[in-house]
Amino acid sequence: MTELQDRQPAGDPVGAIAAPLEVRTAIYKMMVEMRGFEKRAYDLFLQGLVKGTSHLGLGQEAVAAGFGAAMLPSDYTFATYRGHNHTLARGAPMAAVMAELMGRQAGLMAGKGGSMHLTSVEHRMMGSYAIVGAHLTIANGAAWSSKLRHAGEVAVCFFGDGTTNIGAFHEALNLAAVWKLPVVFVCENNRWMEYTPISSVTAVEHPAADRARAYGLDPVLVDGNDADQTYGAARAAIEHARSGGGPALVEAETYRHGGHSRADPGKYRPDEEVEAWLGRDPIPRYRTRLLGAGVDEAVLVRIEEEAQAAVDAAAREAEASPPPDLSLVGADLWADGGSSWRS
Amino acid sequence: MAELTYRDAVARGIAQEMERDPSVVFLGEDVGAAGGVFKATVGLLDRFGPQRVADTPISEQAILGAAMGAAMTGLRPIAEIMFSDFFAVCWDLVANEIAKTRYMTNGQVSLPLVIRSANGGGVRFGAQHSQSVENWAMAVPGLKVVAPSTPRDVVGLLAAAVRDPDPVLFFEQKSLYPTKGEVPDGEIVDTLGTAAVRRHGRDATIVALAAMVPRALDAADALSREGVEVTVIDLRSLVPLDVTTVATSVVETGHLVTVEENPRLCGWGAEVASIIAEERLFDLDGPIVRVTTPHVPLPAADALEDAALPSVARIVDGVRRALQ
Ligand SMILES: Cc1ncc(C[n+]2csc(CCOP(=O)(O)OP(=O)(O)O)c2C)c(N)n1
Ligand SMILES: [Mg+2]
């Protein structure tokens, strides 16, 4: 694994394993789709069509896309409530994800989970978890099972910077290291928890990477707004885990463009900080990079137009879906399909 | 047929299932090389090896997370939480993750797992190692809750729990570990949600669980000497709850007494009492009486703990009050 590198992410350093051009184009496509999806989700929230809460991944696309491109179809994803991007990255249909946000029958879980719990076992998206920390321990379990079954599957677990200060993070890293589990922990350090900067409540500068050594892991710090870096780090970490080397921990430095959730404008963040990070937006940055690498602009324009059309179609399809059948209230508590607890 | 302790029945039950199904794995603190702090899992490591019998760090969240993640990807884990009091440090995994995931995912995720734990008092361990927390578990939709009272039921209900496609919390009452009972040879598999009538009498119905079952039977002996004949029902499982067996007996006797080791408020007996009051009021010939531990933490000293837990005398008194 690479050592601590690029502590002040800037410029365009190459990742640990460089992606071929068609993979980079696919990553660009994923990011553009995620961006379009999240913007639409925000609009629909303001229109009152996305209910409850939602936590957008706007600005953080390069992490989900870079890892998504590096994973095999049999690998497992575990994500947080900020998990729309990670769900799309595994190939879950946009319309079903949008319908889930809108509480419709056509939703990924028919409206029973909502934005914070996106799950698509079919795509090995093993869940989005809304209690900070728990899913790191659950990802371990999938990795343990893979190891016992000699299945060669790797579990990839995404979480935020704030998650590094809860006990489950430390329990999970230690057990993963002791059992040499094929699991990759990916900290998306977007510098903020909800409304408090991570730096003000954390004993070390890099909340994940600086803790890696405590669990016998190599610290890996990458520019999370550079999809070549996230892809490269993902390939290296996943191969390390798959080949029996045990867990890996990657800290990807990134930034959310919007607020924490719902309509939060994120005004607690200094203007200069927001400006600086908007200037490092992973999508235009990658576009420029691809053009420089010789990709025809028409190819990228086509990706952008198709993504927009796909988002429009997904939103239409989701809106057309009826609310969930009310029989679902009592369905699927148990494996027999019901919720009975007595004779 | 062999006489086994409740403790040895645990290892026998786990071994029966691990032998049968290679996807059954077992993890917990001190469970392998040490054979468990209660010596209930002695021999399993030697028999099944360190891949399937895994010693863990003191990381209750990591233990239950590992069980959950393994269960959702093809294994059938049995996890041990050493003392049920320690559920308080991993309740997120139990109540938020394990219990809710099938429902939230619209049935996509199955969690065939068992969490075993030493529950309850009577061994002078004090308030943080003696709680009866079955009512915590019962309050969370999505968990099955089982508590055997005999060595035979330890084997049969554990097998049923392992084979069940849903998460089961399996409470072993720690004062019962040294108790003995007949256990038939060969495979034993029970059915969850079926109560057992341990004694039949027509004057009143006592419903009890785990360590309160032998105590209720002692009380039944004492009452019988006074000419009062009671039925003693061992619930065996709180979720699913065998209301039918309880209601059928109440129709016959007209009197119901619950004997609960948990502290008074929101104990399982309150649920049983409310169901019977709602559905069988006109079959009752007197008040439903609940005999419980008072609403206090369990004290350590033997005299104090004995005074707090439902005693044979308090059960006898409870039946008398029900019959008045
Ligand atoms: C155990 C727990 N504590 C608190 C919360 C409330 N909460 C939800 S998100 C969040 C911030 C998490 O920050 P981070 O891990 O950096 O993730 P981000 O939202 O930045 O992606 C908090 C405190 C929670 N969901 N779970
Ligand atoms: Mg954060």
XYZ file of C-alpha atoms and ligand atoms in Angstrom:
694
model
C 0.000 0.000 0.000
C 1.094 3.556 -0.556
C 2.383 5.559 2.327
C 0.801 8.784 3.445
C 0.901 10.800 0.298
C -0.195 14.136 -0.974
C -1.080 15.548 2.425
C -2.264 18.741 0.762
C -4.129 17.254 -2.187
C -3.533 19.438 -5.207
C -2.667 19.039 -8.836
C -3.300 15.773 -10.550
C -1.110 13.065 -9.064
C -1.653 9.600 -10.425
C -3.186 6.867 -8.318
C -1.540 3.661 -7.178
C -2.969 1.704 -10.119
C -3.760 3.705 -13.244
C -7.075 3.086 -14.978
C -7.365 2.325 -18.668
C -9.220 4.956 -20.652
C -12.494 3.047 -20.983
C -12.625 2.641 -17.206
C -11.966 6.342 -16.764
C -14.767 7.150 -19.161
C -17.057 4.807 -17.233
C -16.082 6.555 -14.005
C -16.905 9.912 -15.579
C -20.298 8.573 -16.633
C -21.016 7.333 -13.125
C -20.077 10.663 -11.594
C -22.209 12.632 -14.019
C -25.181 10.374 -13.338
C -24.725 10.686 -9.586
C -24.525 14.449 -9.863
C -27.658 14.646 -11.965
C -29.479 12.264 -9.659
C -28.587 14.145 -6.482
C -29.487 17.523 -7.951
C -32.844 16.162 -8.947
C -33.328 14.587 -5.540
C -32.691 17.997 -4.001
C -35.208 19.672 -6.311
C -37.780 17.019 -5.523
C -37.129 17.501 -1.822
C -37.821 21.236 -2.171
C -41.012 20.369 -4.046
C -42.093 18.149 -1.181
C -41.931 15.003 -3.279
C -38.896 13.529 -1.517
C -40.098 13.168 2.036
C -38.403 12.899 5.388
C -34.729 13.432 5.051
C -31.948 12.891 2.571
C -28.199 13.299 2.727
C -26.726 14.137 -0.636
C -23.360 13.082 -1.941
C -22.929 16.155 -4.150
C -19.204 16.827 -4.463
C -18.166 13.402 -3.167
C -18.842 11.451 -6.367
C -15.227 10.553 -7.078
C -15.067 8.271 -4.039
C -18.132 6.169 -4.804
C -17.337 6.095 -8.532
C -13.639 5.267 -8.157
C -14.366 2.413 -5.794
C -17.406 1.291 -7.747
C -15.269 0.918 -10.864
C -12.616 -1.030 -8.962
C -14.986 -3.553 -7.355
C -15.974 -6.896 -8.839
C -19.698 -7.632 -9.154
C -19.372 -10.168 -6.329
C -17.900 -7.645 -3.873
C -20.085 -6.163 -1.150
C -20.854 -2.507 -0.499
C -21.784 -1.132 2.924
C -22.602 2.567 3.032
C -24.062 5.234 5.274
C -27.250 7.265 5.080
C -25.230 9.385 2.607
C -25.360 6.413 0.293
C -27.201 7.351 -2.888
C -23.967 7.554 -4.906
C -22.699 4.229 -3.596
C -25.982 2.528 -4.447
C -25.972 3.866 -8.002
C -22.316 2.892 -8.342
C -23.307 -0.769 -7.935
C -25.808 -0.560 -10.732
C -29.062 -0.230 -8.808
C -31.622 1.343 -11.150
C -31.975 5.085 -10.775
C -35.768 4.985 -10.958
C -36.000 2.512 -8.083
C -33.656 4.609 -5.957
C -35.594 7.777 -6.742
C -38.896 6.026 -6.017
C -37.512 4.896 -2.658
C -36.670 8.500 -1.784
C -40.216 9.451 -2.755
C -41.842 6.683 -0.743
C -43.343 4.831 -3.692
C -44.213 1.217 -4.409
C -41.559 1.088 -7.136
C -38.871 1.989 -4.607
C -35.839 -0.187 -4.104
C -37.422 -1.418 -0.857
C -40.981 -0.437 -1.788
C -40.695 2.577 0.485
C -39.994 0.591 3.650
C -36.483 1.878 4.140
C -36.256 5.363 2.732
C -33.297 7.463 1.684
C -31.077 6.426 4.584
C -31.380 2.664 4.109
C -30.881 2.015 0.401
C -30.217 -1.670 -0.097
C -30.091 -3.841 -3.190
C -28.845 -7.305 -2.386
C -29.106 -8.206 -6.055
C -26.367 -5.640 -6.716
C -24.469 -6.614 -3.573
C -25.347 -3.255 -2.101
C -25.739 -4.698 1.376
C -27.239 -1.677 2.980
C -27.033 1.955 3.943
C -26.843 2.395 7.673
C -28.071 5.374 9.639
C -26.549 4.745 13.038
C -23.005 6.028 12.863
C -20.398 3.251 13.071
C -22.412 0.035 13.171
C -21.915 -0.967 9.566
C -18.146 -1.201 9.872
C -18.686 -4.178 12.143
C -21.267 -5.633 9.763
C -18.941 -5.303 6.787
C -16.474 -7.351 8.809
C -19.073 -10.090 9.038
C -19.525 -10.238 5.275
C -15.746 -10.344 4.891
C -15.475 -13.086 7.528
C -18.105 -15.095 5.709
C -16.295 -14.608 2.397
C -13.102 -15.844 4.002
C -14.728 -18.911 5.578
C -16.485 -19.747 2.328
C -13.269 -19.158 0.325
C -15.408 -16.977 -1.906
C -12.862 -14.292 -2.763
C -15.408 -11.524 -2.169
C -14.237 -8.255 -0.645
C -16.432 -6.047 1.524
C -16.019 -2.319 0.955
C -17.344 -0.082 3.697
C -17.790 3.684 3.287
C -18.202 6.074 6.206
C -17.582 9.672 7.188
C -14.849 11.409 9.149
C -17.140 11.749 12.153
C -17.445 7.985 12.319
C -13.800 7.595 13.309
C -14.591 8.765 16.827
C -17.203 6.153 17.697
C -16.267 2.905 19.395
C -17.567 0.657 16.635
C -14.913 2.066 14.262
C -12.151 0.942 16.595
C -13.749 -2.409 17.410
C -14.187 -3.095 13.712
C -10.663 -2.163 12.668
C -9.096 -4.227 15.397
C -11.145 -7.340 14.704
C -10.617 -7.006 10.949
C -6.882 -6.794 11.496
C -6.739 -9.671 14.000
C -8.827 -11.938 11.744
C -7.138 -10.648 8.553
C -10.489 -10.033 6.938
C -10.937 -9.088 3.273
C -12.522 -5.733 4.043
C -11.672 -2.239 2.840
C -12.645 0.691 5.043
C -13.104 3.935 3.165
C -13.318 7.137 5.160
C -14.801 9.991 3.166
C -13.339 12.890 5.063
C -15.544 15.794 4.053
C -14.215 17.818 6.990
C -17.567 18.145 8.695
C -19.759 15.956 10.787
C -23.228 17.475 10.796
C -22.531 21.058 11.777
C -19.190 20.726 13.546
C -15.781 20.503 11.875
C -14.060 17.190 12.475
C -10.803 18.984 13.323
C -12.371 20.541 16.407
C -13.242 17.213 17.995
C -10.460 14.876 16.873
C -7.081 14.243 18.439
C -5.269 13.732 15.133
C -5.159 15.657 11.872
C -6.257 12.826 9.587
C -9.077 11.145 11.454
C -8.782 7.762 9.714
C -5.279 7.586 8.233
C -3.569 8.715 11.414
C -5.271 5.871 13.293
C -4.310 3.153 10.823
C -1.025 2.275 12.532
C -2.862 1.595 15.780
C -4.343 -1.433 14.035
C -1.235 -2.485 12.161
C -2.496 -0.984 8.898
C -0.680 1.248 6.441
C -2.055 4.767 6.364
C -3.430 5.693 2.968
C -4.523 9.232 2.268
C -5.804 10.223 -1.126
C -7.391 13.181 -2.832
C -10.986 12.088 -2.767
C -11.901 14.607 -5.441
C -9.594 12.973 -7.944
C -11.222 9.911 -9.445
C -7.911 8.550 -10.714
C -6.593 8.605 -7.176
C -9.657 7.029 -5.640
C -9.724 4.351 -8.328
C -6.029 3.647 -7.896
C -6.296 3.449 -4.125
C -9.383 1.273 -4.458
C -7.667 -1.174 -6.793
C -4.659 -1.435 -4.510
C -6.711 -1.811 -1.328
C -9.175 -4.296 -2.801
C -6.419 -6.434 -4.303
C -4.564 -6.385 -1.013
C -7.708 -7.586 0.765
C -8.629 -10.145 -1.878
C -5.185 -11.684 -1.928
C -5.315 -12.484 1.776
C -3.400 -9.455 3.012
C -6.157 -8.477 5.434
C -8.004 -5.212 5.751
C -7.081 -1.844 4.301
C -8.062 1.637 5.362
C -8.258 4.509 2.887
C -8.944 8.096 3.827
C -10.236 10.131 0.920
C -10.279 13.892 1.435
C -13.358 15.428 -0.093
C -16.126 17.924 0.533
C -19.877 18.011 0.349
C -21.152 20.811 -1.843
C -24.382 21.244 0.067
C -25.441 21.051 3.668
C -25.594 17.966 5.855
C -29.142 16.977 5.044
C -32.514 18.115 3.764
C -32.453 21.797 2.884
C -29.509 22.675 5.150
C -27.623 25.433 3.286
C -24.416 24.660 5.214
C -23.937 28.296 6.260
C -21.762 27.292 9.213
C -18.893 26.658 6.826
C -16.502 29.508 5.981
C -17.104 30.973 2.489
C -13.437 30.639 1.501
C -13.471 26.961 2.392
C -16.568 26.312 0.308
C -15.154 28.356 -2.582
C -11.846 26.513 -2.525
C -13.510 23.122 -2.618
C -16.000 24.094 -5.308
C -12.919 24.958 -7.322
C -11.785 21.363 -6.915
C -15.080 19.873 -8.042
C -14.261 16.291 -9.054
C -16.397 16.329 -12.198
C -15.086 19.276 -14.243
C -11.630 18.339 -13.044
C -11.960 14.850 -14.426
C -13.492 16.147 -17.631
C -10.455 18.303 -18.270
C -8.215 15.370 -17.448
C -9.998 13.083 -19.898
C -9.880 15.679 -22.665
C -6.172 16.009 -22.009
C -5.849 12.239 -22.263
C -7.328 12.364 -25.737
C -11.000 11.535 -25.145
C -13.154 13.161 -27.791
C -15.324 15.899 -26.285
C -18.317 14.585 -28.218
C -18.066 11.376 -26.179
C -18.263 13.334 -22.941
C -21.110 15.530 -24.170
C -23.024 12.428 -25.108
C -22.445 10.960 -21.623
C -23.732 14.174 -20.085
C -26.829 14.289 -22.269
C -27.636 10.650 -21.694
C -27.213 11.043 -17.959
C -29.612 13.966 -17.967
C -32.130 11.989 -19.967
C -31.748 9.035 -17.599
C -32.377 11.243 -14.573
C -35.445 12.773 -16.218
C -36.809 9.352 -17.058
C -36.085 8.014 -13.562
C -37.837 10.953 -11.919
C -40.846 10.524 -14.206
C -41.024 6.825 -13.543
C -40.726 7.305 -9.796
C -43.407 9.987 -9.749
C -45.737 7.766 -11.724
C -45.460 4.985 -9.172
C -48.288 4.741 -6.634
C -47.668 4.861 -2.892
C -46.778 1.481 -1.411
C -49.520 -1.032 -0.778
C -50.616 -0.638 2.829
C -50.305 -4.370 3.425
C -46.557 -3.757 3.561
C -46.892 -2.352 7.089
C -47.239 -5.873 8.423
C -45.062 -7.631 5.862
C -41.594 -9.100 6.056
C -40.762 -8.713 9.694
C -40.098 -12.441 9.596
C -38.936 -14.798 6.900
C -42.475 -16.177 6.574
C -43.437 -12.801 5.131
C -45.549 -11.669 8.061
C -45.182 -10.053 11.451
C -47.124 -12.346 13.745
C -45.708 -12.755 17.242
C -48.273 -14.941 18.983
C -50.598 -17.880 18.653
C -31.165 -41.083 27.559
C -28.451 -39.365 29.553
C -28.494 -37.040 32.517
C -26.884 -33.766 31.508
C -26.367 -30.433 33.173
C -27.937 -27.361 31.603
C -24.345 -26.191 31.047
C -23.335 -29.334 29.141
C -26.552 -29.201 27.182
C -25.408 -25.903 25.665
C -22.284 -27.498 24.178
C -24.303 -30.505 23.092
C -26.845 -28.314 21.325
C -24.233 -26.212 19.549
C -22.300 -29.334 18.532
C -25.438 -31.007 17.205
C -26.049 -28.062 14.892
C -22.421 -27.526 13.852
C -22.157 -31.200 13.018
C -25.260 -31.070 10.881
C -24.671 -27.820 9.039
C -21.204 -26.604 8.000
C -22.481 -23.039 7.687
C -22.995 -22.827 11.466
C -20.167 -20.888 13.117
C -19.734 -19.795 16.701
C -18.022 -16.688 18.082
C -17.619 -14.855 21.351
C -15.293 -13.909 24.162
C -13.424 -16.786 25.806
C -15.710 -19.301 24.109
C -13.069 -21.398 22.337
C -9.850 -22.272 24.124
C -11.308 -21.436 27.530
C -14.630 -23.188 26.878
C -16.651 -20.179 28.020
C -16.671 -18.378 31.348
C -19.500 -20.666 32.430
C -17.778 -23.675 30.844
C -20.826 -24.139 28.669
C -18.862 -24.445 25.406
C -16.066 -26.789 26.446
C -14.753 -29.021 23.666
C -16.208 -27.149 20.709
C -12.897 -25.639 19.602
C -11.172 -29.024 19.596
C -14.016 -30.567 17.713
C -14.708 -27.918 15.085
C -11.474 -25.930 14.852
C -10.629 -22.233 15.087
C -12.300 -21.275 11.804
C -15.730 -22.215 13.105
C -15.225 -21.582 16.811
C -13.751 -18.103 17.057
C -12.453 -16.324 20.129
C -12.998 -12.583 19.871
C -11.679 -9.461 21.559
C -13.877 -7.725 24.136
C -15.816 -6.004 21.403
C -19.506 -6.736 21.722
C -20.434 -4.516 18.785
C -17.835 -6.208 16.611
C -19.094 -9.632 17.681
C -22.691 -8.917 16.757
C -21.715 -7.020 13.612
C -19.646 -9.996 12.502
C -22.583 -12.299 13.183
C -24.950 -10.072 11.256
C -22.699 -9.591 8.243
C -21.976 -13.310 8.139
C -25.672 -14.152 8.406
C -26.558 -11.883 5.498
C -23.958 -13.564 3.307
C -24.628 -17.249 3.751
C -23.535 -18.385 7.220
C -25.601 -19.235 10.294
C -23.684 -17.719 13.187
C -24.188 -18.308 16.876
C -22.769 -15.352 18.814
C -22.263 -15.313 22.547
C -22.673 -12.207 24.659
C -21.081 -13.361 27.895
C -23.566 -11.711 30.279
C -26.882 -10.343 29.056
C -26.131 -7.112 30.898
C -23.548 -6.470 28.168
C -26.322 -6.105 25.633
C -26.320 -2.513 26.827
C -23.007 -1.901 25.004
C -24.156 -3.429 21.705
C -27.866 -2.746 21.709
C -27.496 -0.754 18.482
C -26.597 -3.936 16.660
C -29.451 -5.839 18.294
C -32.257 -3.316 18.167
C -31.396 -1.076 15.219
C -29.547 -3.339 12.826
C -30.326 -7.026 13.364
C -33.965 -6.569 14.311
C -34.914 -4.119 11.555
C -32.966 -5.094 8.477
C -35.303 -7.657 6.945
C -38.246 -5.313 7.375
C -36.491 -2.167 6.147
C -35.140 -3.907 3.074
C -38.580 -5.226 2.127
C -37.475 -8.770 2.807
C -34.240 -8.662 0.811
C -31.956 -9.532 3.713
C -32.260 -12.682 5.831
C -30.531 -12.885 9.186
C -30.482 -16.484 10.385
C -28.472 -15.946 13.545
C -28.623 -16.757 17.240
C -27.316 -14.637 20.076
C -26.824 -16.671 23.246
C -26.368 -14.969 26.565
C -26.199 -15.791 30.267
C -29.156 -14.008 31.799
C -30.652 -13.511 35.216
C -29.741 -13.657 38.878
C -29.419 -16.022 41.787
C -25.629 -16.210 41.754
C -24.764 -13.135 43.879
C -22.996 -11.292 41.052
C -24.593 -7.912 41.761
C -26.585 -5.521 39.659
C -24.426 -5.466 36.488
C -24.107 -9.225 36.031
C -27.527 -10.464 37.102
C -30.196 -8.693 35.131
C -33.063 -10.401 33.413
C -33.282 -8.505 30.153
C -35.657 -10.698 28.172
C -38.198 -7.919 28.342
C -35.751 -5.499 26.654
C -35.550 -7.920 23.760
C -39.270 -8.561 23.674
C -39.943 -4.853 23.236
C -38.138 -4.723 19.869
C -40.044 -5.919 16.792
C -37.959 -8.335 14.732
C -36.367 -10.426 17.464
C -37.414 -13.872 18.577
C -36.859 -14.398 22.290
C -36.277 -17.820 23.798
C -35.425 -18.907 27.363
C -35.150 -22.621 28.218
C -35.645 -24.006 31.725
C -34.353 -27.576 31.307
C -31.283 -29.247 29.764
C -33.490 -30.972 27.215
C -34.993 -27.679 26.130
C -31.556 -26.094 25.894
C -30.708 -28.587 23.162
C -34.065 -28.625 21.415
C -34.736 -24.893 21.478
C -31.167 -24.039 20.536
C -31.493 -26.308 17.513
C -34.777 -24.646 16.608
C -33.180 -21.224 17.028
C -30.221 -22.088 14.793
C -32.527 -23.459 12.095
C -34.891 -20.504 12.307
C -34.465 -18.062 9.408
C -34.822 -15.057 11.714
C -32.653 -13.635 14.517
C -33.180 -15.309 17.887
C -32.011 -14.101 21.281
C -31.394 -17.179 23.390
C -31.317 -16.495 27.117
C -29.650 -19.094 29.316
C -30.464 -18.554 32.990
C -27.092 -18.678 34.694
C -28.258 -20.137 37.997
C -29.561 -23.118 36.017
C -26.155 -24.064 34.545
C -25.386 -26.678 37.245
C -28.905 -28.137 37.264
C -29.419 -31.593 35.781
C -32.061 -33.242 33.671
C -32.717 -36.150 31.347
C -31.794 -35.506 27.741
C -32.772 -38.110 25.134
C -30.073 -39.488 22.868
C -29.964 -38.504 19.226
C -31.033 -35.321 17.526
C -33.447 -33.055 19.384
C -35.226 -30.225 17.602
C -38.002 -28.234 19.190
C -40.490 -25.695 17.880
C -40.238 -22.036 18.829
C -43.369 -20.465 20.232
C -44.664 -23.550 21.989
C -45.151 -23.468 25.738
C -44.901 -26.629 27.841
C -47.372 -27.604 30.539
C -45.087 -28.862 33.340
C -47.798 -29.746 35.811
C -51.527 -29.879 35.594
C -54.021 -28.673 38.199
C -57.490 -27.170 37.990
C -57.395 -24.377 40.569
C -55.048 -21.798 39.038
C -52.577 -21.262 36.206
C -48.996 -20.202 36.879
C -47.022 -18.984 33.870
C -43.255 -18.886 34.331
C -40.016 -18.703 32.373
C -36.501 -20.128 32.782
C -35.374 -20.245 36.446
C -38.838 -19.305 37.625
C -40.191 -22.594 36.274
C -38.575 -24.889 38.889
C -39.532 -22.340 41.514
C -43.143 -22.333 40.353
C -43.106 -26.144 40.473
C -41.873 -26.006 44.085
C -44.668 -23.577 44.858
C -47.131 -25.952 43.197
C -45.917 -28.751 45.500
C -46.435 -26.541 48.543
C -49.909 -25.504 47.389
C -50.821 -29.095 46.682
C -50.131 -29.933 50.330
C -52.839 -27.335 51.163
C -55.183 -28.886 48.635
C -54.690 -26.283 45.899
C -53.805 -27.801 42.526
C -52.171 -25.513 39.985
C -51.115 -25.788 36.380
C -47.550 -24.646 35.701
C -46.831 -23.455 32.174
C -43.245 -23.002 31.025
C -43.516 -20.348 28.312
C -40.107 -21.265 26.802
C -40.394 -18.494 24.261
C -41.670 -14.927 24.575
C -41.586 -14.207 20.848
C -43.383 -16.045 19.383
C -45.707 -16.204 22.377
C -47.899 -19.255 22.882
C -51.076 -17.468 23.939
C -53.175 -20.502 23.077
C -51.695 -22.730 25.772
C -52.037 -20.000 28.408
C -55.574 -19.055 27.412
C -56.723 -22.675 27.278
C -55.478 -23.220 30.803
C -57.020 -19.995 32.103
C -60.375 -21.047 30.683
C -60.070 -24.198 32.774
C -58.749 -22.674 36.017
C -60.154 -19.130 36.000
C -57.030 -17.779 37.691
C -53.718 -16.520 36.324
C -50.425 -15.799 38.080
C -47.273 -14.796 36.199
C -43.869 -15.378 37.767
C -41.206 -13.114 36.292
C -37.595 -12.630 37.179
C -37.440 -9.282 35.391
C -38.095 -6.079 37.354
C -41.739 -5.158 37.552
C -42.286 -2.431 34.944
C -43.028 -3.686 31.433
C -42.081 -7.244 32.326
C -43.368 -9.939 29.993
C -46.091 -10.857 32.463
C -47.703 -7.479 31.871
C -48.141 -8.402 28.216
C -49.518 -11.839 29.068
C -51.869 -10.309 31.654
C -53.127 -7.683 29.229
C -53.824 -10.255 26.527
C -55.759 -12.481 28.924
C -57.626 -9.491 30.373
C -58.567 -8.333 26.893
C -59.496 -11.698 25.426
C -60.506 -13.919 28.375
C -61.887 -11.518 30.981
C -65.115 -13.444 31.412
C -63.221 -16.695 31.961
C -61.394 -15.146 34.921
C -62.734 -15.643 38.417
C -60.300 -13.303 40.143
C -57.557 -10.761 39.589
C -54.487 -11.595 37.538
C -51.503 -11.519 39.882
C -47.941 -10.743 38.818
C -45.083 -11.971 40.992
C -41.908 -10.175 39.898
C -38.615 -8.867 41.127
C -39.412 -5.428 42.578
C -38.473 -2.451 40.434
C -34.893 -2.278 41.731
C -31.467 -3.385 40.462
C -30.502 -6.772 41.912
C -28.430 -6.470 45.091
C -25.381 -8.730 45.559
C -25.617 -10.112 49.105
C -27.278 -13.520 49.211
C -29.896 -12.460 51.733
C -30.795 -9.368 49.714
C -30.845 -11.082 46.348
C -33.039 -13.871 47.711
C -35.401 -11.257 49.091
C -35.611 -9.494 45.740
C -36.152 -12.462 43.411
C -39.556 -14.172 43.377
C -39.357 -16.893 46.032
C -41.438 -20.018 46.475
C -43.193 -18.287 49.383
C -44.033 -15.221 47.263
C -45.345 -17.413 44.465
C -47.530 -19.337 46.932
C -48.750 -16.034 48.304
C -49.430 -14.776 44.771
C -51.597 -17.793 44.014
C -53.494 -17.329 47.269
C -54.169 -13.689 46.372
C -55.352 -14.709 42.932
C -57.744 -17.213 44.483
C -59.185 -14.875 47.095
C -24.574 6.897 16.764
C -25.054 8.122 16.088
N -24.814 9.327 16.650
C -25.240 10.459 16.051
C -25.935 10.401 14.873
C -26.481 11.673 14.242
N -25.672 11.988 13.037
C -26.096 11.619 11.811
S -24.998 11.990 10.636
C -23.927 12.639 11.746
C -22.626 13.187 11.274
C -21.731 12.125 10.791
O -20.585 12.699 10.258
P -19.623 11.898 9.297
O -19.305 10.576 9.857
O -18.474 12.807 9.032
O -20.462 11.656 7.977
P -21.005 12.685 6.897
O -22.417 13.017 7.281
O -20.104 13.869 6.874
O -20.991 11.943 5.606
C -24.446 12.579 13.020
C -23.789 13.109 14.225
C -26.186 9.125 14.336
N -26.903 8.970 13.215
N -25.708 8.008 14.938
Mg -18.148 14.143 7.481
